[in-house]
């Protein structure tokens, strides 16, 4: 007679730095970063679409580089700085009522770069990661970057417009040494 035994789940205590704050979470080794962000830390701005690395809705920054949080084990992010869409802040502080949109979020609004908005957090973080590396991207470069993520609503033109406009405003603000927002 065969006997089936169930091993207790393999859990580990992780310290994750998310949006500048350190969090301790006890998770199974196989738990993905997006599940930890959404379910353990309550940061539901990062969306889950395909869970297969295709759509990019789950895009966050890990040490400044865009990454698919659905394909990243939480344990892989230990020791790195994770940034989610909640880190974007145009002033006003945290989730306070007076909080303003960031300059990139404002550009998305002005250019109607979202409709249902499901994909938007992923596009914002994808763009932030790219603009940090390339503050003066050509329109063609922006088109190539946003091709990494899926949007079923906008047709992409307005997303490209928004990123291009935000990049130009940031460059103008830097040359004037004034605020971007
Ligand atoms: S949910 Fe991660 S790529 Fe689609
Ligand atoms: S705005 Fe609806 S999927 Fe992009």
mmCIF file with all atom_site columns, C-alpha atoms and ligand atoms in Angstrom:
data_model
loop_
_atom_site.group_PDB
_atom_site.id
_atom_site.type_symbol
_atom_site.label_atom_id
_atom_site.label_alt_id
_atom_site.label_comp_id
_atom_site.label_asym_id
_atom_site.label_entity_id
_atom_site.label_seq_id
_atom_site.pdbx_PDB_ins_code
_atom_site.Cartn_x
_atom_site.Cartn_y
_atom_site.Cartn_z
_atom_site.occupancy
_atom_site.B_iso_or_equiv
_atom_site.pdbx_formal_charge
_atom_site.auth_seq_id
_atom_site.auth_comp_id
_atom_site.auth_asym_id
_atom_site.auth_atom_id
_atom_site.pdbx_PDB_model_num
ATOM   1   C  CA  . UNK A 1 1   ? 0.000  0.000  0.000   1.00 0.00 ? 1   UNK A CA  1
ATOM   2   C  CA  . UNK A 1 2   ? 1.469  3.299  -1.053  1.00 0.00 ? 2   UNK A CA  1
ATOM   3   C  CA  . UNK A 1 3   ? 1.657  6.182  1.322   1.00 0.00 ? 3   UNK A CA  1
ATOM   4   C  CA  . UNK A 1 4   ? 1.474  9.794  0.211   1.00 0.00 ? 4   UNK A CA  1
ATOM   5   C  CA  . UNK A 1 5   ? 3.056  12.368 2.440   1.00 0.00 ? 5   UNK A CA  1
ATOM   6   C  CA  . UNK A 1 6   ? 2.864  16.097 2.007   1.00 0.00 ? 6   UNK A CA  1
ATOM   7   C  CA  . UNK A 1 7   ? 5.961  18.051 2.837   1.00 0.00 ? 7   UNK A CA  1
ATOM   8   C  CA  . UNK A 1 8   ? 5.316  21.401 4.485   1.00 0.00 ? 8   UNK A CA  1
ATOM   9   C  CA  . UNK A 1 9   ? 5.735  24.262 2.005   1.00 0.00 ? 9   UNK A CA  1
ATOM   10  C  CA  . UNK A 1 10  ? 9.235  25.583 1.672   1.00 0.00 ? 10  UNK A CA  1
ATOM   11  C  CA  . UNK A 1 11  ? 8.996  29.077 3.171   1.00 0.00 ? 11  UNK A CA  1
ATOM   12  C  CA  . UNK A 1 12  ? 11.559 31.764 3.639   1.00 0.00 ? 12  UNK A CA  1
ATOM   13  C  CA  . UNK A 1 13  ? 11.661 35.149 5.285   1.00 0.00 ? 13  UNK A CA  1
ATOM   14  C  CA  . UNK A 1 14  ? 12.532 37.840 2.764   1.00 0.00 ? 14  UNK A CA  1
ATOM   15  C  CA  . UNK A 1 15  ? 13.378 41.468 3.222   1.00 0.00 ? 15  UNK A CA  1
ATOM   16  C  CA  . UNK A 1 16  ? 12.229 43.416 0.211   1.00 0.00 ? 16  UNK A CA  1
ATOM   17  C  CA  . UNK A 1 17  ? 12.805 47.095 -0.440  1.00 0.00 ? 17  UNK A CA  1
ATOM   18  C  CA  . UNK A 1 18  ? 9.741  48.408 -2.211  1.00 0.00 ? 18  UNK A CA  1
ATOM   19  C  CA  . UNK A 1 19  ? 9.289  52.084 -3.029  1.00 0.00 ? 19  UNK A CA  1
ATOM   20  C  CA  . UNK A 1 20  ? 12.036 52.963 -0.581  1.00 0.00 ? 20  UNK A CA  1
ATOM   21  C  CA  . UNK A 1 21  ? 10.566 51.010 2.358   1.00 0.00 ? 21  UNK A CA  1
ATOM   22  C  CA  . UNK A 1 22  ? 11.871 47.722 3.754   1.00 0.00 ? 22  UNK A CA  1
ATOM   23  C  CA  . UNK A 1 23  ? 9.272  44.945 4.204   1.00 0.00 ? 23  UNK A CA  1
ATOM   24  C  CA  . UNK A 1 24  ? 9.684  41.516 5.775   1.00 0.00 ? 24  UNK A CA  1
ATOM   25  C  CA  . UNK A 1 25  ? 7.527  38.810 4.216   1.00 0.00 ? 25  UNK A CA  1
ATOM   26  C  CA  . UNK A 1 26  ? 7.358  35.087 4.909   1.00 0.00 ? 26  UNK A CA  1
ATOM   27  C  CA  . UNK A 1 27  ? 6.665  33.425 1.584   1.00 0.00 ? 27  UNK A CA  1
ATOM   28  C  CA  . UNK A 1 28  ? 6.937  30.159 -0.253  1.00 0.00 ? 28  UNK A CA  1
ATOM   29  C  CA  . UNK A 1 29  ? 10.020 30.043 -2.438  1.00 0.00 ? 29  UNK A CA  1
ATOM   30  C  CA  . UNK A 1 30  ? 7.866  29.805 -5.566  1.00 0.00 ? 30  UNK A CA  1
ATOM   31  C  CA  . UNK A 1 31  ? 5.805  32.933 -4.765  1.00 0.00 ? 31  UNK A CA  1
ATOM   32  C  CA  . UNK A 1 32  ? 6.082  35.531 -7.478  1.00 0.00 ? 32  UNK A CA  1
ATOM   33  C  CA  . UNK A 1 33  ? 6.990  39.139 -6.905  1.00 0.00 ? 33  UNK A CA  1
ATOM   34  C  CA  . UNK A 1 34  ? 3.670  40.341 -8.291  1.00 0.00 ? 34  UNK A CA  1
ATOM   35  C  CA  . UNK A 1 35  ? 1.753  38.207 -5.778  1.00 0.00 ? 35  UNK A CA  1
ATOM   36  C  CA  . UNK A 1 36  ? 3.841  39.548 -2.922  1.00 0.00 ? 36  UNK A CA  1
ATOM   37  C  CA  . UNK A 1 37  ? 3.330  43.131 -4.097  1.00 0.00 ? 37  UNK A CA  1
ATOM   38  C  CA  . UNK A 1 38  ? -0.413 42.797 -4.542  1.00 0.00 ? 38  UNK A CA  1
ATOM   39  C  CA  . UNK A 1 39  ? -1.449 40.311 -1.872  1.00 0.00 ? 39  UNK A CA  1
ATOM   40  C  CA  . UNK A 1 40  ? 1.154  40.613 0.868   1.00 0.00 ? 40  UNK A CA  1
ATOM   41  C  CA  . UNK A 1 41  ? 1.981  44.323 0.615   1.00 0.00 ? 41  UNK A CA  1
ATOM   42  C  CA  . UNK A 1 42  ? -1.359 45.591 -0.717  1.00 0.00 ? 42  UNK A CA  1
ATOM   43  C  CA  . UNK A 1 43  ? 0.248  47.411 -3.650  1.00 0.00 ? 43  UNK A CA  1
ATOM   44  C  CA  . UNK A 1 44  ? -2.493 46.625 -6.148  1.00 0.00 ? 44  UNK A CA  1
ATOM   45  C  CA  . UNK A 1 45  ? -1.403 49.249 -8.670  1.00 0.00 ? 45  UNK A CA  1
ATOM   46  C  CA  . UNK A 1 46  ? 0.711  46.579 -10.337 1.00 0.00 ? 46  UNK A CA  1
ATOM   47  C  CA  . UNK A 1 47  ? -1.712 44.619 -12.481 1.00 0.00 ? 47  UNK A CA  1
ATOM   48  C  CA  . UNK A 1 48  ? -1.779 40.986 -13.536 1.00 0.00 ? 48  UNK A CA  1
ATOM   49  C  CA  . UNK A 1 49  ? -2.870 40.122 -17.044 1.00 0.00 ? 49  UNK A CA  1
ATOM   50  C  CA  . UNK A 1 50  ? -1.412 37.056 -18.691 1.00 0.00 ? 50  UNK A CA  1
ATOM   51  C  CA  . UNK A 1 51  ? 0.931  35.786 -15.931 1.00 0.00 ? 51  UNK A CA  1
ATOM   52  C  CA  . UNK A 1 52  ? 3.106  34.484 -18.761 1.00 0.00 ? 52  UNK A CA  1
ATOM   53  C  CA  . UNK A 1 53  ? 5.442  37.398 -19.422 1.00 0.00 ? 53  UNK A CA  1
ATOM   54  C  CA  . UNK A 1 54  ? 3.564  38.523 -22.509 1.00 0.00 ? 54  UNK A CA  1
ATOM   55  C  CA  . UNK A 1 55  ? 1.374  41.520 -21.680 1.00 0.00 ? 55  UNK A CA  1
ATOM   56  C  CA  . UNK A 1 56  ? 3.625  43.625 -19.438 1.00 0.00 ? 56  UNK A CA  1
ATOM   57  C  CA  . UNK A 1 57  ? 0.777  44.742 -17.155 1.00 0.00 ? 57  UNK A CA  1
ATOM   58  C  CA  . UNK A 1 58  ? 2.902  43.623 -14.197 1.00 0.00 ? 58  UNK A CA  1
ATOM   59  C  CA  . UNK A 1 59  ? 5.957  45.710 -15.137 1.00 0.00 ? 59  UNK A CA  1
ATOM   60  C  CA  . UNK A 1 60  ? 7.879  47.170 -12.181 1.00 0.00 ? 60  UNK A CA  1
ATOM   61  C  CA  . UNK A 1 61  ? 11.383 48.521 -11.853 1.00 0.00 ? 61  UNK A CA  1
ATOM   62  C  CA  . UNK A 1 62  ? 14.031 46.355 -10.225 1.00 0.00 ? 62  UNK A CA  1
ATOM   63  C  CA  . UNK A 1 63  ? 17.166 48.377 -9.573  1.00 0.00 ? 63  UNK A CA  1
ATOM   64  C  CA  . UNK A 1 64  ? 15.846 50.840 -12.126 1.00 0.00 ? 64  UNK A CA  1
ATOM   65  C  CA  . UNK A 1 65  ? 15.285 48.346 -14.936 1.00 0.00 ? 65  UNK A CA  1
ATOM   66  C  CA  . UNK A 1 66  ? 11.799 47.307 -16.124 1.00 0.00 ? 66  UNK A CA  1
ATOM   67  C  CA  . UNK A 1 67  ? 10.979 43.714 -15.182 1.00 0.00 ? 67  UNK A CA  1
ATOM   68  C  CA  . UNK A 1 68  ? 7.986  41.390 -15.420 1.00 0.00 ? 68  UNK A CA  1
ATOM   69  C  CA  . UNK A 1 69  ? 6.905  40.869 -11.827 1.00 0.00 ? 69  UNK A CA  1
ATOM   70  C  CA  . UNK A 1 70  ? 4.868  37.800 -12.832 1.00 0.00 ? 70  UNK A CA  1
ATOM   71  C  CA  . UNK A 1 71  ? 8.025  36.066 -14.038 1.00 0.00 ? 71  UNK A CA  1
ATOM   72  C  CA  . UNK A 1 72  ? 10.164 37.111 -11.072 1.00 0.00 ? 72  UNK A CA  1
ATOM   73  C  CA  . UNK A 1 73  ? 10.251 35.114 -7.881  1.00 0.00 ? 73  UNK A CA  1
ATOM   74  C  CA  . UNK A 1 74  ? 10.018 37.398 -4.870  1.00 0.00 ? 74  UNK A CA  1
ATOM   75  C  CA  . UNK A 1 75  ? 13.219 35.819 -3.575  1.00 0.00 ? 75  UNK A CA  1
ATOM   76  C  CA  . UNK A 1 76  ? 15.038 37.045 -6.677  1.00 0.00 ? 76  UNK A CA  1
ATOM   77  C  CA  . UNK A 1 77  ? 14.222 40.639 -5.736  1.00 0.00 ? 77  UNK A CA  1
ATOM   78  C  CA  . UNK A 1 78  ? 15.773 40.435 -2.268  1.00 0.00 ? 78  UNK A CA  1
ATOM   79  C  CA  . UNK A 1 79  ? 18.642 42.887 -2.027  1.00 0.00 ? 79  UNK A CA  1
ATOM   80  C  CA  . UNK A 1 80  ? 17.293 44.976 -4.918  1.00 0.00 ? 80  UNK A CA  1
ATOM   81  C  CA  . UNK A 1 81  ? 15.265 48.175 -4.999  1.00 0.00 ? 81  UNK A CA  1
ATOM   82  C  CA  . UNK A 1 82  ? 11.769 47.515 -6.349  1.00 0.00 ? 82  UNK A CA  1
ATOM   83  C  CA  . UNK A 1 83  ? 9.627  50.394 -7.579  1.00 0.00 ? 83  UNK A CA  1
ATOM   84  C  CA  . UNK A 1 84  ? 5.948  50.112 -8.408  1.00 0.00 ? 84  UNK A CA  1
ATOM   85  C  CA  . UNK A 1 85  ? 3.494  52.568 -9.920  1.00 0.00 ? 85  UNK A CA  1
ATOM   86  C  CA  . UNK A 1 86  ? 2.685  53.724 -6.368  1.00 0.00 ? 86  UNK A CA  1
ATOM   87  C  CA  . UNK A 1 87  ? 6.164  55.288 -6.257  1.00 0.00 ? 87  UNK A CA  1
ATOM   88  C  CA  . UNK A 1 88  ? 5.225  57.843 -8.921  1.00 0.00 ? 88  UNK A CA  1
ATOM   89  C  CA  . UNK A 1 89  ? 4.556  61.067 -7.117  1.00 0.00 ? 89  UNK A CA  1
ATOM   90  C  CA  . UNK A 1 90  ? 4.043  64.553 -8.430  1.00 0.00 ? 90  UNK A CA  1
ATOM   91  C  CA  . UNK A 1 91  ? 3.912  66.008 -4.960  1.00 0.00 ? 91  UNK A CA  1
ATOM   92  C  CA  . UNK A 1 92  ? 1.481  66.084 -2.078  1.00 0.00 ? 92  UNK A CA  1
ATOM   93  C  CA  . UNK A 1 93  ? 2.874  62.998 -0.410  1.00 0.00 ? 93  UNK A CA  1
ATOM   94  C  CA  . UNK A 1 94  ? 1.921  59.326 -0.362  1.00 0.00 ? 94  UNK A CA  1
ATOM   95  C  CA  . UNK A 1 95  ? -1.778 58.592 -0.731  1.00 0.00 ? 95  UNK A CA  1
ATOM   96  C  CA  . UNK A 1 96  ? -2.804 61.903 0.832   1.00 0.00 ? 96  UNK A CA  1
ATOM   97  C  CA  . UNK A 1 97  ? -5.833 63.588 -0.761  1.00 0.00 ? 97  UNK A CA  1
ATOM   98  C  CA  . UNK A 1 98  ? -3.639 66.449 -2.027  1.00 0.00 ? 98  UNK A CA  1
ATOM   99  C  CA  . UNK A 1 99  ? -1.336 64.124 -3.905  1.00 0.00 ? 99  UNK A CA  1
ATOM   100 C  CA  . UNK A 1 100 ? -0.676 65.119 -7.507  1.00 0.00 ? 100 UNK A CA  1
ATOM   101 C  CA  . UNK A 1 101 ? -0.024 63.041 -10.579 1.00 0.00 ? 101 UNK A CA  1
ATOM   102 C  CA  . UNK A 1 102 ? 3.586  62.667 -11.626 1.00 0.00 ? 102 UNK A CA  1
ATOM   103 C  CA  . UNK A 1 103 ? 4.672  64.461 -14.781 1.00 0.00 ? 103 UNK A CA  1
ATOM   104 C  CA  . UNK A 1 104 ? 4.464  61.202 -16.757 1.00 0.00 ? 104 UNK A CA  1
ATOM   105 C  CA  . UNK A 1 105 ? 1.010  60.392 -15.405 1.00 0.00 ? 105 UNK A CA  1
ATOM   106 C  CA  . UNK A 1 106 ? -0.065 63.943 -16.246 1.00 0.00 ? 106 UNK A CA  1
ATOM   107 C  CA  . UNK A 1 107 ? 1.233  63.526 -19.804 1.00 0.00 ? 107 UNK A CA  1
ATOM   108 C  CA  . UNK A 1 108 ? -0.735 60.271 -20.152 1.00 0.00 ? 108 UNK A CA  1
ATOM   109 C  CA  . UNK A 1 109 ? -3.840 62.142 -19.021 1.00 0.00 ? 109 UNK A CA  1
ATOM   110 C  CA  . UNK A 1 110 ? -3.314 65.097 -21.344 1.00 0.00 ? 110 UNK A CA  1
ATOM   111 C  CA  . UNK A 1 111 ? -2.665 62.890 -24.381 1.00 0.00 ? 111 UNK A CA  1
ATOM   112 C  CA  . UNK A 1 112 ? -5.528 60.469 -23.612 1.00 0.00 ? 112 UNK A CA  1
ATOM   113 C  CA  . UNK A 1 113 ? -2.973 57.661 -23.448 1.00 0.00 ? 113 UNK A CA  1
ATOM   114 C  CA  . UNK A 1 114 ? -5.328 55.373 -21.556 1.00 0.00 ? 114 UNK A CA  1
ATOM   115 C  CA  . UNK A 1 115 ? -8.862 54.170 -21.896 1.00 0.00 ? 115 UNK A CA  1
ATOM   116 C  CA  . UNK A 1 116 ? -9.676 51.267 -19.563 1.00 0.00 ? 116 UNK A CA  1
ATOM   117 C  CA  . UNK A 1 117 ? -6.341 51.875 -17.814 1.00 0.00 ? 117 UNK A CA  1
ATOM   118 C  CA  . UNK A 1 118 ? -5.571 48.231 -17.111 1.00 0.00 ? 118 UNK A CA  1
ATOM   119 C  CA  . UNK A 1 119 ? -2.270 48.336 -18.952 1.00 0.00 ? 119 UNK A CA  1
ATOM   120 C  CA  . UNK A 1 120 ? -1.303 51.822 -17.758 1.00 0.00 ? 120 UNK A CA  1
ATOM   121 C  CA  . UNK A 1 121 ? 0.761  51.011 -14.642 1.00 0.00 ? 121 UNK A CA  1
ATOM   122 C  CA  . UNK A 1 122 ? 2.921  48.715 -16.730 1.00 0.00 ? 122 UNK A CA  1
ATOM   123 C  CA  . UNK A 1 123 ? 3.422  51.324 -19.445 1.00 0.00 ? 123 UNK A CA  1
ATOM   124 C  CA  . UNK A 1 124 ? 4.264  54.004 -16.898 1.00 0.00 ? 124 UNK A CA  1
ATOM   125 C  CA  . UNK A 1 125 ? 6.952  51.889 -15.247 1.00 0.00 ? 125 UNK A CA  1
ATOM   126 C  CA  . UNK A 1 126 ? 8.273  50.711 -18.606 1.00 0.00 ? 126 UNK A CA  1
ATOM   127 C  CA  . UNK A 1 127 ? 8.593  54.331 -19.727 1.00 0.00 ? 127 UNK A CA  1
ATOM   128 C  CA  . UNK A 1 128 ? 10.150 55.495 -16.455 1.00 0.00 ? 128 UNK A CA  1
ATOM   129 C  CA  . UNK A 1 129 ? 12.797 52.815 -16.716 1.00 0.00 ? 129 UNK A CA  1
ATOM   130 C  CA  . UNK A 1 130 ? 13.618 53.761 -20.265 1.00 0.00 ? 130 UNK A CA  1
ATOM   131 C  CA  . UNK A 1 131 ? 13.621 57.530 -19.708 1.00 0.00 ? 131 UNK A CA  1
ATOM   132 C  CA  . UNK A 1 132 ? 16.000 57.137 -16.776 1.00 0.00 ? 132 UNK A CA  1
ATOM   133 C  CA  . UNK A 1 133 ? 18.431 55.482 -19.146 1.00 0.00 ? 133 UNK A CA  1
ATOM   134 C  CA  . UNK A 1 134 ? 17.670 57.516 -22.255 1.00 0.00 ? 134 UNK A CA  1
ATOM   135 C  CA  . UNK A 1 135 ? 16.262 60.975 -21.460 1.00 0.00 ? 135 UNK A CA  1
ATOM   136 C  CA  . UNK A 1 136 ? 16.150 61.979 -25.130 1.00 0.00 ? 136 UNK A CA  1
ATOM   137 C  CA  . UNK A 1 137 ? 14.634 59.029 -26.976 1.00 0.00 ? 137 UNK A CA  1
ATOM   138 C  CA  . UNK A 1 138 ? 13.618 59.343 -30.606 1.00 0.00 ? 138 UNK A CA  1
ATOM   139 C  CA  . UNK A 1 139 ? 10.000 58.633 -31.461 1.00 0.00 ? 139 UNK A CA  1
ATOM   140 C  CA  . UNK A 1 140 ? 11.124 55.406 -33.109 1.00 0.00 ? 140 UNK A CA  1
ATOM   141 C  CA  . UNK A 1 141 ? 12.922 54.354 -29.919 1.00 0.00 ? 141 UNK A CA  1
ATOM   142 C  CA  . UNK A 1 142 ? 9.791  55.026 -27.873 1.00 0.00 ? 142 UNK A CA  1
ATOM   143 C  CA  . UNK A 1 143 ? 7.754  52.958 -30.321 1.00 0.00 ? 143 UNK A CA  1
ATOM   144 C  CA  . UNK A 1 144 ? 10.171 50.056 -29.892 1.00 0.00 ? 144 UNK A CA  1
ATOM   145 C  CA  . UNK A 1 145 ? 10.076 50.341 -26.102 1.00 0.00 ? 145 UNK A CA  1
ATOM   146 C  CA  . UNK A 1 146 ? 6.288  50.374 -25.801 1.00 0.00 ? 146 UNK A CA  1
ATOM   147 C  CA  . UNK A 1 147 ? 6.027  47.408 -28.154 1.00 0.00 ? 147 UNK A CA  1
ATOM   148 C  CA  . UNK A 1 148 ? 7.106  45.310 -25.166 1.00 0.00 ? 148 UNK A CA  1
ATOM   149 C  CA  . UNK A 1 149 ? 3.703  45.783 -23.524 1.00 0.00 ? 149 UNK A CA  1
ATOM   150 C  CA  . UNK A 1 150 ? 0.165  45.144 -24.724 1.00 0.00 ? 150 UNK A CA  1
ATOM   151 C  CA  . UNK A 1 151 ? -2.624 47.692 -24.821 1.00 0.00 ? 151 UNK A CA  1
ATOM   152 C  CA  . UNK A 1 152 ? -5.960 46.618 -26.277 1.00 0.00 ? 152 UNK A CA  1
ATOM   153 C  CA  . UNK A 1 153 ? -7.546 50.072 -26.232 1.00 0.00 ? 153 UNK A CA  1
ATOM   154 C  CA  . UNK A 1 154 ? -5.413 52.990 -27.333 1.00 0.00 ? 154 UNK A CA  1
ATOM   155 C  CA  . UNK A 1 155 ? -3.678 52.022 -30.563 1.00 0.00 ? 155 UNK A CA  1
ATOM   156 C  CA  . UNK A 1 156 ? -0.384 53.114 -28.934 1.00 0.00 ? 156 UNK A CA  1
ATOM   157 C  CA  . UNK A 1 157 ? -0.046 56.476 -30.735 1.00 0.00 ? 157 UNK A CA  1
ATOM   158 C  CA  . UNK A 1 158 ? -1.185 58.450 -27.717 1.00 0.00 ? 158 UNK A CA  1
ATOM   159 C  CA  . UNK A 1 159 ? 1.091  56.477 -25.400 1.00 0.00 ? 159 UNK A CA  1
ATOM   160 C  CA  . UNK A 1 160 ? 4.046  57.354 -27.630 1.00 0.00 ? 160 UNK A CA  1
ATOM   161 C  CA  . UNK A 1 161 ? 2.873  60.982 -27.714 1.00 0.00 ? 161 UNK A CA  1
ATOM   162 C  CA  . UNK A 1 162 ? 2.695  61.126 -23.921 1.00 0.00 ? 162 UNK A CA  1
ATOM   163 C  CA  . UNK A 1 163 ? 6.138  59.648 -23.346 1.00 0.00 ? 163 UNK A CA  1
ATOM   164 C  CA  . UNK A 1 164 ? 7.690  61.855 -26.017 1.00 0.00 ? 164 UNK A CA  1
ATOM   165 C  CA  . UNK A 1 165 ? 6.069  64.950 -24.530 1.00 0.00 ? 165 UNK A CA  1
ATOM   166 C  CA  . UNK A 1 166 ? 7.110  64.090 -20.967 1.00 0.00 ? 166 UNK A CA  1
ATOM   167 C  CA  . UNK A 1 167 ? 10.692 63.467 -22.070 1.00 0.00 ? 167 UNK A CA  1
ATOM   168 C  CA  . UNK A 1 168 ? 10.768 66.836 -23.841 1.00 0.00 ? 168 UNK A CA  1
ATOM   169 C  CA  . UNK A 1 169 ? 9.340  68.615 -20.793 1.00 0.00 ? 169 UNK A CA  1
ATOM   170 C  CA  . UNK A 1 170 ? 11.887 66.972 -18.513 1.00 0.00 ? 170 UNK A CA  1
ATOM   171 C  CA  . UNK A 1 171 ? 14.722 68.050 -20.778 1.00 0.00 ? 171 UNK A CA  1
ATOM   172 C  CA  . UNK A 1 172 ? 13.373 71.598 -20.902 1.00 0.00 ? 172 UNK A CA  1
ATOM   173 C  CA  . UNK A 1 173 ? 13.020 71.668 -17.126 1.00 0.00 ? 173 UNK A CA  1
ATOM   174 C  CA  . UNK A 1 174 ? 16.549 70.345 -16.670 1.00 0.00 ? 174 UNK A CA  1
ATOM   175 C  CA  . UNK A 1 175 ? 17.990 72.968 -18.996 1.00 0.00 ? 175 UNK A CA  1
ATOM   176 C  CA  . UNK A 1 176 ? 16.122 75.667 -17.070 1.00 0.00 ? 176 UNK A CA  1
ATOM   177 C  CA  . UNK A 1 177 ? 17.011 73.942 -13.762 1.00 0.00 ? 177 UNK A CA  1
ATOM   178 C  CA  . UNK A 1 178 ? 13.370 74.228 -12.805 1.00 0.00 ? 178 UNK A CA  1
ATOM   179 C  CA  . UNK A 1 179 ? 10.757 71.694 -11.663 1.00 0.00 ? 179 UNK A CA  1
ATOM   180 C  CA  . UNK A 1 180 ? 9.244  69.362 -14.266 1.00 0.00 ? 180 UNK A CA  1
ATOM   181 C  CA  . UNK A 1 181 ? 5.743  69.182 -12.818 1.00 0.00 ? 181 UNK A CA  1
HETATM 182 S  S1  . LIG B 2 .   ? 1.006  39.628 -16.161 1.00 0.00 ? 1   LIG B S1  1
HETATM 183 FE FE1 . LIG B 2 .   ? 3.153  39.677 -16.316 1.00 0.00 ? 1   LIG B FE1 1
HETATM 184 S  S2  . LIG B 2 .   ? 3.567  39.876 -18.415 1.00 0.00 ? 1   LIG B S2  1
HETATM 185 FE FE2 . LIG B 2 .   ? 1.395  39.673 -18.319 1.00 0.00 ? 1   LIG B FE2 1
HETATM 186 S  S1  . LIG B 2 .   ? -5.938 51.343 -21.919 1.00 0.00 ? 2   LIG B S1  1
HETATM 187 FE FE1 . LIG B 2 .   ? -7.117 49.490 -21.950 1.00 0.00 ? 2   LIG B FE1 1
HETATM 188 S  S2  . LIG B 2 .   ? -5.606 47.955 -22.269 1.00 0.00 ? 2   LIG B S2  1
HETATM 189 FE FE2 . LIG B 2 .   ? -4.513 49.804 -22.467 1.00 0.00 ? 2   LIG B FE2 1
#
